[in-house]
XYZ file of N, CA and C in Angstrom:
594
model
N 180.122 196.714 172.689
C 180.045 197.619 173.548
C 181.358 197.964 174.439
N 181.521 199.223 174.231
C 183.043 200.082 174.511
C 183.524 200.056 176.003
N 184.736 199.198 176.106
C 185.131 198.718 178.021
C 185.835 200.137 177.629
N 185.625 201.142 179.231
C 186.257 202.263 179.396
C 186.964 201.805 180.534
N 188.796 202.543 180.397
C 189.635 201.908 180.864
C 189.065 202.242 182.056
N 190.362 201.224 183.524
C 190.337 201.541 184.514
C 190.874 202.316 185.125
N 190.949 203.549 185.558
C 191.416 204.371 186.469
C 191.840 203.898 188.011
N 193.071 203.651 188.579
C 193.626 203.528 189.499
C 194.230 204.225 190.191
N 194.529 204.398 191.711
C 194.714 205.442 192.711
C 196.219 205.463 192.033
N 197.423 204.867 191.847
C 198.747 205.241 191.229
C 197.666 205.855 189.211
N 197.112 205.814 189.163
C 197.323 206.593 187.672
C 196.315 208.240 188.216
N 195.804 207.923 189.021
C 195.221 209.289 189.037
C 195.942 210.214 190.263
N 196.552 209.717 191.141
C 197.986 210.089 191.667
C 198.992 210.955 189.971
N 199.444 209.876 189.094
C 200.141 210.366 188.127
C 199.624 211.641 187.078
N 197.774 211.434 187.281
C 197.288 212.654 186.634
C 197.830 214.415 187.382
N 197.540 213.751 188.990
C 197.014 215.144 189.557
C 198.565 215.661 189.700
N 200.073 214.691 190.182
C 200.764 215.588 190.502
C 201.272 216.145 188.715
N 200.974 216.053 187.705
C 201.056 216.512 186.105
C 200.374 218.103 186.879
N 199.233 217.610 186.443
C 198.575 219.159 186.196
C 198.326 220.113 187.798
N 199.347 219.701 188.542
C 199.371 220.614 190.215
C 201.171 221.127 189.638
N 201.816 220.214 188.466
C 202.979 220.815 187.430
C 203.739 220.455 188.854
N 203.946 219.684 189.394
C 204.856 219.432 190.553
C 205.265 218.449 189.886
N 205.891 218.305 188.425
C 207.039 216.961 187.684
C 207.470 218.065 187.265
N 208.994 217.724 187.339
C 209.784 218.816 186.914
C 209.556 219.040 185.246
N 209.019 218.246 184.842
C 209.032 217.904 182.868
C 208.181 218.790 183.149
N 207.299 219.930 183.918
C 205.749 220.100 183.112
C 205.876 220.869 183.765
N 207.071 221.862 184.667
C 207.036 222.585 185.372
C 206.981 224.245 184.751
N 206.188 225.486 184.744
C 206.251 226.804 183.892
C 207.723 227.764 183.949
N 207.793 228.612 183.598
C 208.284 229.582 183.461
C 207.984 231.272 184.189
N 206.880 231.465 183.918
C 206.416 232.334 184.669
C 204.561 232.432 185.933
N 205.385 233.069 186.694
C 203.905 232.769 187.937
C 202.669 232.385 187.660
N 202.772 233.730 185.803
C 201.425 234.040 185.458
C 201.121 232.644 184.691
N 201.737 232.119 184.703
C 201.487 230.714 183.817
C 201.083 229.912 184.762
N 202.042 229.718 186.228
C 201.594 228.603 187.358
C 199.792 229.027 187.493
N 199.715 230.896 188.267
C 198.417 230.780 187.933
C 197.111 230.313 186.847
N 197.539 230.629 185.895
C 196.464 230.192 184.399
C 196.294 228.634 184.494
N 197.537 227.669 184.542
C 197.368 226.183 184.900
C 197.118 225.833 186.321
N 196.755 226.466 187.218
C 195.717 226.486 188.351
C 195.066 226.472 189.129
N 194.280 228.089 188.008
C 192.588 228.772 188.365
C 193.267 229.700 189.284
N 194.331 229.348 190.505
C 194.371 230.362 191.579
C 195.332 229.665 192.398
N 195.460 230.660 193.115
C 196.853 229.597 194.906
C 195.955 230.382 195.710
N 196.358 229.619 196.094
C 195.757 229.665 198.136
C 196.452 231.273 198.287
N 195.732 231.797 198.734
C 196.624 232.675 199.602
C 196.465 233.977 200.775
N 195.936 233.394 201.390
C 195.876 233.999 203.024
C 196.557 233.830 203.833
N 197.503 233.448 203.356
C 199.141 233.795 204.156
C 200.062 233.956 203.095
N 200.366 235.453 202.895
C 201.356 235.796 201.377
C 201.838 234.932 201.590
N 202.994 234.112 202.660
C 203.991 232.562 202.409
C 203.536 231.687 201.582
N 202.467 231.473 201.299
C 201.613 230.034 200.674
C 201.887 230.669 199.298
N 201.656 231.785 198.715
C 201.245 232.280 197.185
C 202.892 231.792 195.969
N 204.168 232.237 197.673
C 205.391 232.394 197.074
C 205.824 230.688 196.712
N 205.801 229.860 197.945
C 206.195 228.852 198.002
C 204.714 228.012 196.752
N 203.827 228.103 196.814
C 203.199 227.382 195.738
C 203.866 227.663 194.832
N 204.174 228.887 193.775
C 204.532 229.494 192.622
C 205.950 228.290 193.020
N 206.802 228.646 193.372
C 208.341 228.212 193.665
C 208.231 227.230 193.115
N 207.423 226.162 193.622
C 207.479 224.846 193.761
C 206.837 224.294 192.133
N 206.703 225.125 191.264
C 206.215 225.355 190.368
C 206.802 225.583 188.778
N 207.442 226.649 189.337
C 207.830 227.471 188.071
C 209.664 226.673 187.995
N 210.572 226.891 186.460
C 211.733 226.142 186.338
C 212.870 226.733 187.223
N 212.409 228.702 187.200
C 213.966 228.541 187.576
C 212.783 230.157 188.545
N 212.540 229.943 189.899
C 212.038 230.855 190.671
C 212.482 231.622 191.323
N 212.577 233.260 191.612
C 213.354 233.716 191.911
C 211.673 234.534 192.861
N 212.020 236.010 194.119
C 211.082 236.320 194.668
C 210.662 237.448 193.366
N 211.513 238.050 193.343
C 211.227 238.823 192.005
C 210.093 238.282 190.512
N 210.622 237.182 190.607
C 209.606 236.411 189.300
C 208.021 236.730 189.623
N 208.286 235.989 190.744
C 206.598 236.059 191.147
C 206.051 237.058 192.001
N 206.827 237.958 192.034
C 206.335 239.545 193.025
C 206.218 240.452 191.733
N 206.636 240.890 190.756
C 206.423 240.723 189.693
C 204.830 241.180 189.089
N 204.239 239.541 188.821
C 202.565 240.094 187.826
C 201.663 240.559 189.360
N 202.121 240.488 190.802
C 201.656 240.761 191.786
C 200.946 242.152 191.795
N 202.262 243.000 191.428
C 202.007 244.492 191.927
C 202.783 245.263 190.847
N 203.280 244.979 189.817
C 203.661 245.616 188.094
C 202.694 245.588 188.123
N 202.234 247.668 187.658
C 201.498 248.147 187.342
C 200.985 248.352 186.382
N 202.700 248.318 185.856
C 203.270 248.816 183.867
C 202.853 248.132 183.436
N 201.596 246.794 182.730
C 201.515 245.864 181.826
C 200.483 246.850 180.773
N 200.267 246.593 179.704
C 199.045 246.491 178.728
C 198.151 247.087 179.420
N 197.424 246.341 180.200
C 196.175 246.897 180.407
C 195.947 247.544 181.936
N 197.114 248.261 182.342
C 197.782 248.844 183.779
C 197.376 248.439 184.365
N 197.361 247.065 184.713
C 197.273 246.470 186.332
C 197.758 244.798 186.318
N 198.061 244.940 187.126
C 199.319 243.264 188.073
C 198.450 242.214 187.438
N 199.433 241.284 186.635
C 198.823 240.421 186.076
C 198.171 239.863 186.481
N 198.348 239.376 188.240
C 197.505 238.636 189.033
C 197.219 239.230 190.505
N 195.949 238.871 190.490
C 194.865 239.681 191.392
C 194.817 238.506 192.430
N 194.841 239.385 193.574
C 194.950 238.518 194.928
C 192.995 239.055 195.988
N 192.453 238.631 195.478
C 190.629 238.627 196.138
C 190.677 237.305 197.286
N 188.955 237.555 197.602
C 188.138 236.973 198.492
C 187.721 235.965 197.412
N 187.390 234.767 197.726
C 186.610 234.433 196.684
C 186.375 233.162 197.709
N 186.118 231.502 197.173
C 185.838 230.508 197.369
C 186.238 230.465 199.379
N 185.455 229.951 199.613
C 185.071 229.701 201.340
C 185.021 231.133 202.125
N 185.181 232.628 201.303
C 185.534 233.751 201.882
C 187.080 233.612 201.664
N 187.742 232.840 201.552
C 189.500 233.299 201.083
C 189.991 234.096 200.450
N 191.270 234.105 200.467
C 191.808 234.755 199.523
C 192.697 233.708 199.046
N 192.790 234.338 197.520
C 193.347 233.318 196.719
C 193.917 234.513 195.423
N 194.994 234.219 194.479
C 196.024 234.820 193.594
C 195.614 234.249 192.343
N 194.616 234.741 191.710
C 194.078 234.787 190.522
C 195.207 235.368 189.287
N 194.294 234.243 188.073
C 194.617 235.640 186.734
C 193.973 236.644 186.451
N 194.397 237.898 186.576
C 193.095 239.020 186.606
C 192.521 238.752 185.826
N 192.745 238.545 184.406
C 190.865 238.419 183.730
C 190.390 237.594 184.278
N 190.411 236.465 185.047
C 189.496 235.744 185.755
C 188.662 235.762 186.932
N 189.791 236.716 187.999
C 189.239 237.905 188.736
C 187.389 237.982 189.137
N 187.518 238.881 187.701
C 186.242 239.271 187.989
C 184.736 237.967 187.440
N 185.554 236.882 187.071
C 184.165 236.212 186.824
C 184.096 234.673 188.228
N 185.555 234.896 188.622
C 185.213 234.121 189.973
C 184.455 235.244 191.005
N 184.855 236.351 191.506
C 184.297 236.864 192.581
C 183.004 236.842 192.459
N 182.616 236.863 191.203
C 180.700 237.145 190.816
C 180.342 235.796 191.687
N 181.066 234.473 190.492
C 179.919 233.143 191.402
C 180.467 232.879 193.073
N 181.843 233.660 193.644
C 182.078 233.711 195.417
C 181.132 234.831 196.420
N 181.948 235.572 195.952
C 181.191 236.803 196.699
C 180.038 237.609 196.765
N 179.923 237.982 195.520
C 178.940 238.716 195.268
C 177.240 238.844 195.943
N 176.387 238.925 196.322
C 175.386 238.879 196.849
C 175.297 237.186 197.648
N 175.880 237.360 198.444
C 176.172 236.227 198.865
C 174.390 235.705 199.426
N 174.257 236.247 200.224
C 172.318 236.188 200.455
C 171.338 235.780 199.725
N 171.423 236.262 198.540
C 170.711 235.769 197.642
C 171.265 234.477 197.276
N 172.317 233.557 197.424
C 172.391 232.619 197.092
C 172.131 231.742 197.971
N 172.250 232.516 199.133
C 171.539 231.213 200.709
C 169.925 231.302 199.745
N 169.644 232.374 199.711
C 167.797 232.055 200.021
C 167.579 231.398 198.808
N 168.189 231.646 197.618
C 168.186 230.207 196.314
C 167.795 228.632 197.358
N 169.639 228.306 197.472
C 169.884 227.027 198.153
C 168.582 227.225 199.143
N 168.541 227.802 200.464
C 167.049 227.372 200.953
C 165.851 226.846 200.773
N 166.006 227.884 199.534
C 164.586 227.574 198.644
C 164.443 226.166 197.754
N 165.787 225.901 197.492
C 165.629 224.199 196.829
C 165.791 222.952 197.915
N 166.187 223.655 199.384
C 166.365 222.170 199.785
C 164.941 222.122 201.052
N 164.443 223.223 200.277
C 162.781 223.118 200.817
C 161.997 222.506 199.972
N 161.677 222.780 198.752
C 161.164 222.606 197.768
C 161.842 220.794 197.580
N 162.823 220.229 197.840
C 163.727 218.860 197.703
C 163.532 218.129 198.481
N 163.518 218.525 200.177
C 163.768 217.932 200.838
C 162.849 218.286 202.483
N 162.113 219.364 201.756
C 161.285 219.862 202.998
C 161.884 220.173 204.496
N 163.030 221.162 203.770
C 163.558 221.653 204.521
C 163.534 222.881 205.370
N 164.152 222.880 206.196
C 163.959 225.064 206.497
C 164.698 225.729 207.419
N 164.426 226.456 207.572
C 165.729 227.505 208.173
C 166.647 226.462 209.184
N 165.424 226.269 210.008
C 165.668 225.905 211.263
C 166.558 224.273 211.602
N 166.049 223.747 210.288
C 167.087 222.037 209.920
C 168.450 222.650 209.963
N 168.442 223.256 208.591
C 169.548 223.811 208.211
C 170.987 224.186 209.180
N 170.978 224.923 210.293
C 170.890 225.430 211.322
C 171.529 224.231 212.210
N 170.915 223.592 212.422
C 170.707 222.252 213.423
C 171.916 221.680 212.666
N 171.643 221.219 211.312
C 172.307 220.025 211.001
C 174.110 220.734 210.154
N 173.848 222.781 210.399
C 175.175 222.519 210.396
C 176.204 223.147 211.672
N 175.546 222.991 212.874
C 176.297 223.355 213.863
C 176.327 221.870 214.368
N 176.071 220.673 214.023
C 176.621 219.558 213.565
C 177.375 218.826 213.211
N 177.674 219.311 211.804
C 179.046 219.743 211.423
C 179.787 219.912 211.781
N 179.783 221.362 212.530
C 180.969 222.499 212.943
C 181.026 221.521 213.971
N 180.558 220.909 214.745
C 181.131 220.036 216.284
C 181.353 218.628 215.747
N 181.262 217.929 214.783
C 181.633 217.056 214.502
C 182.870 217.076 213.294
N 183.212 218.260 213.322
C 184.465 217.808 212.611
C 186.058 218.245 213.766
N 185.166 218.939 213.898
C 185.935 219.256 215.777
C 186.279 218.762 216.037
N 185.636 217.347 216.147
C 186.387 216.115 216.850
C 186.667 215.406 216.247
N 187.201 215.259 214.797
C 187.824 214.041 213.267
C 188.947 214.716 212.524
N 189.162 215.867 213.362
C 191.093 216.148 212.758
C 191.542 214.857 212.702
N 192.522 214.834 211.670
C 193.023 214.446 211.362
C 193.097 212.574 210.788
N 191.212 213.069 211.183
C 190.871 211.594 210.062
C 190.588 212.130 208.330
N 190.673 210.987 207.751
C 190.675 212.025 206.027
C 189.370 211.892 205.804
N 189.037 212.673 205.005
C 187.456 213.353 204.362
C 186.539 211.692 204.344
N 187.749 210.819 203.275
C 186.576 209.532 203.080
C 185.896 209.204 204.154
N 187.415 208.612 205.335
C 186.955 208.516 206.320
C 185.973 208.871 207.325
N 185.719 209.759 207.506
C 184.758 211.087 208.376
C 183.222 210.748 207.363
N 183.129 211.279 206.405
C 182.192 211.056 205.449
C 181.116 209.126 205.827
N 182.346 208.840 205.476
C 181.765 207.467 205.345
C 181.150 206.782 206.919
N 181.388 207.570 208.236
C 180.983 207.048 209.159
C 180.151 208.626 209.968
N 179.195 208.877 209.093
C 178.940 210.194 210.231
C 178.105 209.905 211.850
N 178.053 210.281 212.457
C 178.021 210.386 213.985
C 176.199 209.987 213.657
N 175.902 209.147 214.675
C 174.557 208.279 214.478
C 173.241 209.704 214.578
N 173.606 210.013 215.868
C 172.696 211.194 216.379
C 172.153 212.289 214.714
N 173.228 211.865 213.551
C 172.265 212.882 212.419
C 171.079 211.781 211.837
N 171.769 210.741 211.476
C 171.013 209.848 211.577
C 169.614 209.732 211.331
N 169.450 209.748 212.788
C 168.133 209.999 213.307
C 167.597 211.562 213.338
N 168.212 213.033 213.371
C 167.561 213.903 213.828
C 166.601 214.196 212.324
N 165.945 214.791 212.910
C 164.542 215.465 211.905
C 165.223 216.926 212.189
N 164.523 217.902 211.543
C 164.218 219.245 210.780
C 163.230 219.983 211.710
N 163.037 219.455 212.762
C 161.714 220.535 213.183
C 160.094 219.824 212.276
N 159.326 221.150 212.133
C 158.311 221.547 211.467
C 158.454 221.705 210.142
N 158.220 220.611 209.459
C 158.725 220.349 207.816
C 157.109 218.971 207.508
N 156.879 219.702 206.156
C 155.603 219.048 205.920
C 156.823 217.705 205.331
N 157.315 216.847 204.795
C 157.939 216.014 204.199
C 158.422 214.837 206.160
N 158.981 213.761 205.166
C 158.342 212.640 205.854
C 159.568 212.831 206.439
N 160.179 211.553 207.844
C 161.356 212.151 208.486
C 162.886 211.385 207.300
N 162.030 210.728 206.911
C 163.118 209.672 206.193
C 164.013 210.939 205.543
N 162.316 212.328 204.952
C 163.865 212.984 203.666
C 164.360 214.036 204.902
N 164.321 214.158 205.729
C 165.032 215.324 206.833
C 166.275 214.025 206.800
N 166.234 212.697 207.390
C 167.054 212.182 207.561
C 168.406 212.624 206.363
N 167.401 211.908 205.399
C 168.710 212.366 203.718
C 169.209 213.588 203.895
N 167.958 215.004 204.508
C 168.416 216.165 204.083
C 169.795 216.272 204.817
N 170.318 215.903 206.259
C 170.848 216.062 207.592
C 172.579 215.274 206.639
N 172.197 214.203 206.135
C 173.572 213.166 206.147
C 173.757 214.419 204.853
N 173.214 215.044 203.924
C 173.976 215.730 202.531
C 174.333 216.903 203.026
N 173.536 217.724 204.434
C 174.448 218.489 204.576
C 175.805 218.402 205.529
N 175.775 217.206 206.313
C 176.669 216.912 206.603
C 178.357 216.517 205.833
N 178.042 215.847 204.269
C 178.865 215.674 203.743
C 179.410 217.182 203.000
N 178.565 217.939 202.078
C 178.850 219.009 201.984
C 179.237 219.945 203.207
N 179.205 220.317 203.843
C 179.753 221.159 204.962
C 181.079 220.662 205.933
N 181.684 219.098 204.993
C 182.631 217.962 205.269
C 183.696 219.262 205.835
N 184.246 220.259 205.724
C 185.504 221.106 205.372
C 184.445 221.625 206.389
N 184.334 222.469 205.912
C 182.782 223.342 207.234
C 183.781 225.076 207.330
N 183.872 225.800 208.040
C 184.683 226.548 208.397
C 185.914 226.390 208.767
N 186.476 227.326 208.224
C 188.168 226.887 208.453
C 188.877 226.817 210.838
N 188.871 225.921 211.166
C 189.700 225.882 212.308
C 190.453 225.469 212.866
N 191.737 226.721 213.515
C 192.662 226.116 213.229
C 193.246 224.197 214.369
N 194.298 223.396 213.481
C 194.488 222.213 213.974
C 194.976 222.584 215.557
N 193.969 221.069 216.438
C 194.641 221.953 217.451
C 196.050 220.497 218.136
N 196.941 221.118 218.108
C 197.914 220.350 218.741
C 198.252 219.384 220.250
């Protein structure tokens, strides 16, 4: 029998800092290489692109980071990095070659994706649009009151009213409705961005 190695929290952290290029030995020479290694860089605030990239380069300069963002004198005639709206409708900087795939997966035809998701929720859990709206509203209200908690702590203790809420006129049992609420709570724990209250 094969014994799988135990991955401890310390092991995960060590792997994470290497994969995120935060260890000096694995830093990259160019902004393009940083974006390739991370797949994308958060870019809602223009400064975050420069800060995230500089933290992962051997010798960062503003010019070295700006060049792949704005210089279109490359062989393709386009900048090497693209700033696009993608995951959670947030701006990211991605390698230009990945931008079309990421945009297709995250932005195009969002209505069709929502219709497909609602159909799957209905088929598997007996959910309807009203149930989804109630759970989403509850998730947003819950996250507004839990800033500062870790994601694990928030997911471990969903609000009690969620455990007993149902989704209205559902052909399935209320047990499946309750599990649907829990699924929605965990899936939308990140929710739409709201500024942290101070």
